[in-house]
Short mmCIF file of C-alpha atoms and ligand atoms in Angstrom, two decimals:
data_model
loop_
_atom_site.label_atom_id
_atom_site.label_comp_id
_atom_site.label_asym_id
_atom_site.label_seq_id
_atom_site.Cartn_x
_atom_site.Cartn_y
_atom_site.Cartn_z
CA MET A 1 23.63 34.44 -75.02
CA LYS A 2 22.59 32.06 -72.50
CA THR A 3 25.50 31.59 -69.89
CA LYS A 4 27.05 28.43 -71.16
CA ILE A 5 26.90 25.42 -68.57
CA ILE A 6 30.55 23.52 -67.73
CA PHE A 7 29.49 20.12 -66.73
CA SER A 8 31.42 16.01 -67.72
CA GLU A 9 29.62 13.28 -66.16
CA LYS A 10 33.20 13.01 -64.20
CA CYS A 11 31.46 14.22 -61.90
CA LEU A 12 29.26 12.45 -60.03
CA GLY A 13 31.52 9.41 -60.12
CA TYR A 14 32.25 9.53 -55.96
CA GLY A 15 30.03 8.98 -52.94
CA ALA A 16 26.63 8.68 -53.70
CA TRP A 17 26.51 7.76 -49.89
CA HIS A 18 26.88 11.65 -48.73
CA ILE A 19 24.88 14.42 -47.77
CA GLU A 20 27.15 16.69 -51.20
CA GLY A 21 26.05 13.42 -53.40
CA PRO A 22 26.10 13.07 -57.18
CA GLN A 23 22.32 13.47 -57.16
CA ARG A 24 22.15 17.42 -56.56
CA VAL A 25 24.07 17.53 -59.68
CA LYS A 26 22.78 14.70 -61.92
CA ALA A 27 19.24 16.66 -61.48
CA ALA A 28 20.60 19.79 -61.72
CA HIS A 29 21.77 18.91 -65.19
CA GLU A 30 19.05 16.84 -66.72
CA ILE A 31 16.96 20.43 -65.71
CA LEU A 32 19.51 22.45 -67.58
CA LYS A 33 19.69 20.09 -70.10
CA GLU A 34 16.06 20.08 -70.76
CA LYS A 35 15.69 23.94 -70.50
CA GLY A 36 18.23 24.11 -73.65
CA TYR A 37 21.04 25.47 -72.08
CA ASP A 38 24.73 24.71 -74.31
CA PHE A 39 27.06 22.58 -71.99
CA LEU A 40 30.87 22.88 -71.82
CA GLU A 41 33.43 19.51 -71.21
CA PRO A 42 35.63 21.04 -69.08
CA THR A 43 39.33 19.09 -68.51
CA SER A 44 41.39 19.35 -65.30
CA ALA A 45 42.95 22.24 -63.80
CA SER A 46 46.93 21.69 -63.58
CA GLU A 47 49.26 21.32 -60.81
CA GLU A 48 50.34 24.74 -61.27
CA ASP A 49 47.24 26.59 -61.89
CA LEU A 50 46.37 25.05 -58.06
CA LEU A 51 50.08 26.04 -56.41
CA LYS A 52 48.66 29.42 -57.01
CA VAL A 53 46.24 28.49 -54.38
CA HIS A 54 47.25 26.30 -52.56
CA GLU A 55 50.40 24.37 -50.60
CA THR A 56 52.52 21.85 -52.16
CA GLU A 57 51.93 19.56 -49.00
CA TYR A 58 48.52 19.64 -48.58
CA ILE A 59 48.86 18.81 -52.95
CA TRP A 60 51.00 15.94 -51.75
CA ASN A 61 48.26 15.26 -49.35
CA LEU A 62 44.93 15.12 -50.91
CA LYS A 63 47.38 13.34 -54.18
CA LYS A 64 48.22 10.49 -51.46
CA GLY A 65 44.52 10.67 -50.36
CA LEU A 66 45.92 11.75 -46.53
CA VAL A 67 42.77 15.03 -45.78
CA GLU A 68 39.68 12.87 -44.81
CA ASP A 69 37.99 14.97 -41.38
CA SER A 70 34.93 13.59 -40.24
CA ASP A 71 32.84 15.25 -43.23
CA THR A 72 35.13 15.73 -46.06
CA PRO A 73 36.07 12.19 -46.54
CA ALA A 74 39.35 10.95 -48.78
CA TYR A 75 37.14 9.18 -51.75
CA ASP A 76 39.90 7.21 -53.76
CA ASN A 77 40.89 9.89 -56.84
CA ILE A 78 39.49 12.69 -54.61
CA TYR A 79 42.47 14.50 -56.34
CA GLU A 80 41.26 13.56 -60.23
CA TYR A 81 37.62 14.37 -58.64
CA ALA A 82 38.85 17.55 -57.48
CA ARG A 83 41.10 18.85 -60.03
CA LEU A 84 37.92 18.51 -63.11
CA SER A 85 36.42 20.65 -60.98
CA ALA A 86 38.89 22.98 -60.32
CA GLY A 87 39.33 23.28 -64.57
CA GLY A 88 35.52 23.52 -64.41
CA ALA A 89 36.01 26.71 -62.60
CA ILE A 90 38.68 27.85 -64.78
CA LEU A 91 36.38 27.22 -67.87
CA ALA A 92 33.50 29.08 -66.37
CA ALA A 93 35.90 32.22 -65.46
CA LYS A 94 37.38 31.98 -69.91
CA VAL A 95 34.27 31.51 -70.86
CA ASN A 96 31.19 33.13 -68.28
CA GLY A 97 29.85 30.48 -67.66
CA PHE A 98 27.95 28.31 -64.52
CA SER A 99 30.65 25.78 -63.66
CA ILE A 100 27.81 23.07 -61.94
CA MET A 101 30.64 20.33 -61.00
CA ARG A 102 32.01 19.32 -58.54
CA PRO A 103 33.78 19.20 -55.43
CA PRO A 104 32.14 22.43 -54.72
CA GLY A 105 35.42 24.63 -53.42
CA HIS A 106 35.27 28.03 -50.94
CA HIS A 107 35.75 25.98 -47.29
CA ALA A 108 38.84 24.98 -48.70
CA GLY A 109 41.59 26.84 -47.28
CA ARG A 110 45.55 27.13 -47.92
CA ASN A 111 46.49 24.01 -46.24
CA GLY A 112 43.09 22.38 -45.97
CA ALA A 113 40.94 23.74 -43.73
CA ALA A 114 40.75 27.37 -43.21
CA LEU A 115 41.23 29.96 -39.73
CA GLY A 116 41.01 27.38 -37.73
CA VAL A 117 38.22 25.82 -38.73
CA TYR A 118 37.89 21.69 -38.17
CA THR A 119 37.32 20.25 -41.35
CA ARG A 120 36.63 21.12 -45.38
CA GLY A 121 33.25 21.26 -45.53
CA PHE A 122 33.29 18.67 -47.67
CA CYS A 123 35.81 21.16 -50.48
CA TYR A 124 38.83 19.45 -51.16
CA LEU A 125 40.34 22.97 -53.68
CA ASN A 126 39.63 25.75 -53.43
CA ASN A 127 37.79 26.14 -57.43
CA ILE A 128 36.73 29.74 -57.07
CA ALA A 129 40.39 30.87 -55.72
CA ILE A 130 41.96 28.78 -58.11
CA ALA A 131 39.66 30.41 -61.27
CA VAL A 132 40.78 34.08 -60.39
CA LYS A 133 43.30 33.14 -59.97
CA ALA A 134 44.00 31.75 -63.67
CA LEU A 135 42.14 34.48 -65.25
CA ASN A 136 44.01 37.39 -62.73
CA LYS A 137 42.08 40.33 -63.14
CA PRO A 138 41.47 42.65 -60.26
CA THR A 139 38.13 40.52 -59.15
CA LEU A 140 34.90 41.12 -56.62
CA ILE A 141 33.68 37.60 -55.99
CA LEU A 142 29.92 36.82 -54.26
CA ASP A 143 29.97 34.56 -52.31
CA ILE A 144 26.05 34.11 -52.13
CA ASP A 145 26.06 30.08 -50.36
CA GLY A 146 24.52 30.19 -46.73
CA HIS A 147 27.96 28.78 -45.35
CA HIS A 148 30.75 31.63 -44.51
CA GLY A 149 33.45 31.05 -47.27
CA ASN A 150 36.26 30.45 -45.17
CA GLY A 151 38.60 28.83 -48.15
CA THR A 152 38.56 32.27 -49.44
CA GLN A 153 38.52 34.45 -47.26
CA GLU A 154 41.98 32.94 -45.72
CA ILE A 155 43.78 32.67 -49.80
CA PHE A 156 42.34 36.57 -51.06
CA GLN A 157 42.68 38.23 -47.18
CA GLY A 158 44.73 41.66 -48.42
CA ASP A 159 45.22 40.75 -51.98
CA GLU A 160 44.75 44.45 -53.61
CA LYS A 161 43.55 42.18 -56.52
CA VAL A 162 40.35 41.31 -55.22
CA VAL A 163 37.29 41.92 -52.89
CA TYR A 164 35.69 39.52 -51.12
CA VAL A 165 31.60 39.67 -50.35
CA SER A 166 30.05 36.85 -48.77
CA LEU A 167 26.33 36.48 -46.94
CA HIS A 168 25.90 33.73 -45.02
CA ARG A 169 24.11 32.45 -41.88
CA TYR A 170 26.26 32.52 -38.91
CA PRO A 171 26.10 31.76 -35.84
CA TYR A 172 26.74 28.17 -37.81
CA TYR A 173 29.55 26.04 -39.38
CA PRO A 174 32.53 27.02 -40.34
CA GLY A 175 31.78 30.08 -37.73
CA THR A 176 33.97 32.43 -39.42
CA GLY A 177 32.59 35.83 -40.44
CA SER A 178 30.75 36.92 -37.93
CA TYR A 179 32.83 40.74 -38.79
CA SER A 180 34.65 42.17 -41.88
CA GLU A 181 37.88 42.91 -42.01
CA GLY A 182 40.51 44.72 -44.65
CA ASN A 183 38.77 43.18 -48.13
CA CYS A 184 36.91 40.51 -46.61
CA LEU A 185 33.10 41.91 -45.68
CA ASN A 186 31.38 40.17 -44.33
CA PHE A 187 26.71 39.77 -43.70
CA PRO A 188 26.23 37.49 -41.02
CA LEU A 189 22.36 36.69 -41.08
CA PRO A 190 20.09 34.46 -38.55
CA ALA A 191 18.20 31.32 -39.86
CA ASP A 192 15.11 31.81 -42.00
CA CYS A 193 15.65 35.18 -42.41
CA GLY A 194 13.79 35.82 -45.34
CA GLU A 195 14.26 37.04 -48.78
CA GLN A 196 13.87 40.92 -47.82
CA ARG A 197 16.19 40.80 -44.99
CA TYR A 198 18.60 38.91 -47.74
CA LEU A 199 17.89 41.27 -50.77
CA GLU A 200 17.97 43.93 -48.30
CA THR A 201 20.89 43.40 -47.05
CA LEU A 202 22.96 41.77 -50.61
CA ASP A 203 21.68 45.72 -51.81
CA GLU A 204 23.30 47.33 -48.03
CA ALA A 205 26.96 45.06 -50.08
CA LEU A 206 27.47 46.04 -53.53
CA GLY A 207 26.90 49.71 -52.18
CA MET A 208 29.32 49.02 -50.26
CA VAL A 209 32.23 48.10 -52.91
CA ASP A 210 33.20 50.32 -55.53
CA VAL A 211 32.47 48.05 -59.05
CA GLY A 212 34.69 50.69 -61.25
CA ARG A 213 37.99 48.99 -59.85
CA PHE A 214 36.39 45.56 -60.83
CA GLU A 215 36.80 44.00 -64.11
CA VAL A 216 34.67 40.62 -63.42
CA VAL A 217 32.19 39.60 -60.84
CA ALA A 218 32.75 36.03 -59.51
CA VAL A 219 29.96 34.40 -58.63
CA SER A 220 30.06 31.05 -55.03
CA ALA A 221 26.43 29.70 -56.16
CA GLY A 222 25.76 28.21 -53.40
CA PHE A 223 21.71 27.16 -53.28
CA ASP A 224 21.27 25.62 -49.66
CA THR A 225 18.92 28.80 -48.85
CA HIS A 226 16.86 27.88 -50.89
CA LEU A 227 14.80 27.12 -47.76
CA GLY A 228 14.29 23.74 -46.20
CA ASP A 229 17.72 23.52 -47.80
CA LEU A 230 20.80 22.96 -45.33
CA ALA A 231 21.54 26.88 -44.73
CA SER A 232 18.40 27.91 -45.24
CA PHE A 233 17.53 31.64 -45.72
CA GLY A 234 13.73 30.69 -46.36
CA LEU A 235 14.64 31.77 -50.32
CA THR A 236 12.85 30.25 -53.40
CA GLU A 237 13.59 30.25 -56.70
CA ASN A 238 12.69 33.59 -57.57
CA SER A 239 14.59 35.24 -54.91
CA TYR A 240 17.83 34.29 -56.69
CA ARG A 241 16.22 35.76 -60.74
CA LYS A 242 16.34 38.52 -57.77
CA ILE A 243 19.52 37.86 -57.25
CA GLY A 244 20.24 37.86 -61.30
CA GLU A 245 19.41 41.63 -61.48
CA ARG A 246 21.41 42.53 -58.61
CA ILE A 247 24.68 40.85 -60.48
CA ALA A 248 23.67 42.01 -64.09
CA ALA A 249 23.42 45.92 -62.85
CA LEU A 250 26.65 45.26 -61.95
CA LYS A 251 27.62 45.38 -65.01
CA LYS A 252 30.56 43.38 -66.12
CA PRO A 253 30.72 39.97 -66.89
CA ALA A 254 30.05 37.61 -64.16
CA PHE A 255 30.87 33.81 -63.93
CA PHE A 256 29.27 31.24 -61.58
CA LEU A 257 30.55 28.56 -59.37
CA LEU A 258 28.41 25.50 -57.86
CA GLU A 259 29.06 26.16 -54.34
CA GLY A 260 26.94 24.20 -52.06
CA GLY A 261 22.67 23.04 -52.58
CA TYR A 262 21.60 20.00 -51.74
CA VAL A 263 18.52 19.29 -53.68
CA GLY A 264 19.32 19.01 -57.29
CA GLU A 265 15.58 20.13 -58.65
CA LYS A 266 15.86 22.16 -56.29
CA ASN A 267 19.68 23.73 -57.32
CA GLY A 268 18.71 23.67 -61.57
CA ASN A 269 15.50 25.25 -61.28
CA ASP A 270 17.16 27.81 -58.86
CA ILE A 271 20.52 28.37 -61.51
CA ASP A 272 17.97 28.81 -64.34
CA GLN A 273 16.30 32.04 -62.66
CA LEU A 274 19.85 32.59 -61.19
CA LEU A 275 20.89 33.57 -64.74
CA ARG A 276 17.60 34.61 -65.95
CA GLY A 277 18.03 37.21 -63.91
CA CYS A 278 21.45 38.03 -65.19
CA GLU A 279 20.69 37.91 -68.07
CA GLY A 280 17.27 40.13 -68.08
CA ALA A 281 15.57 36.68 -69.63
CA PRO A 282 11.38 37.46 -69.52
ZN1 ZN B 1 27.20 26.16 -48.32
#
């Protein structure tokens, strides 16, 4: 059975001038529709869900639009957009689906920018953290976005229920994740390292995890690792299928949230390939 895609047109309503703009999801949605995927419409996450992850003061500031930084604008109604994206994450966790909602989330920490980084990197609420907390099961978080998920690490550092594994470019934004710390396993890689080195590193990373401990795999699925994208490792569509096969080999229920990936058409095809790999599709 095909993985359900979580999507609402509402997420296209802001930021048309920004690199984290609606085109990256609109084109992906069209491609996935053509390929025959079924879609589910999310509802907004509750404030209670948000407060399991973020500080009250931060949520208050987000509501009032007091959260602008040099790459993360305080758009009108950004709190509502972010809350709907977080709701998409919770729904994806419930149905083992793939949320293509925006804004993304993995750089957002408890109180905004995480681990001393100076911006929130296009993120407002940490969607994957909100979904993992809502699900409340032992979870392996696999972050395949090309940037380190400093927000996710900050939130789950020392959490006995969660292991966080991230492969990301280093040195690069946000500048964190150069070494592993406790339950946060970080695998920094050089720009355009290529598919072979990437997959070898992914195998090494997953080999270090006691997968039997976990009931679910939560994937921060960024596609800015695609050749030529913002955090390129030189990966191609076919690389994402191979990543999907490795996720399938963990033999756990999984769900997926879109993080980065800045070319909409590529995102659509890469998502399809990742899910085909996961589903063992021909
Ligand atoms: Zn990224």
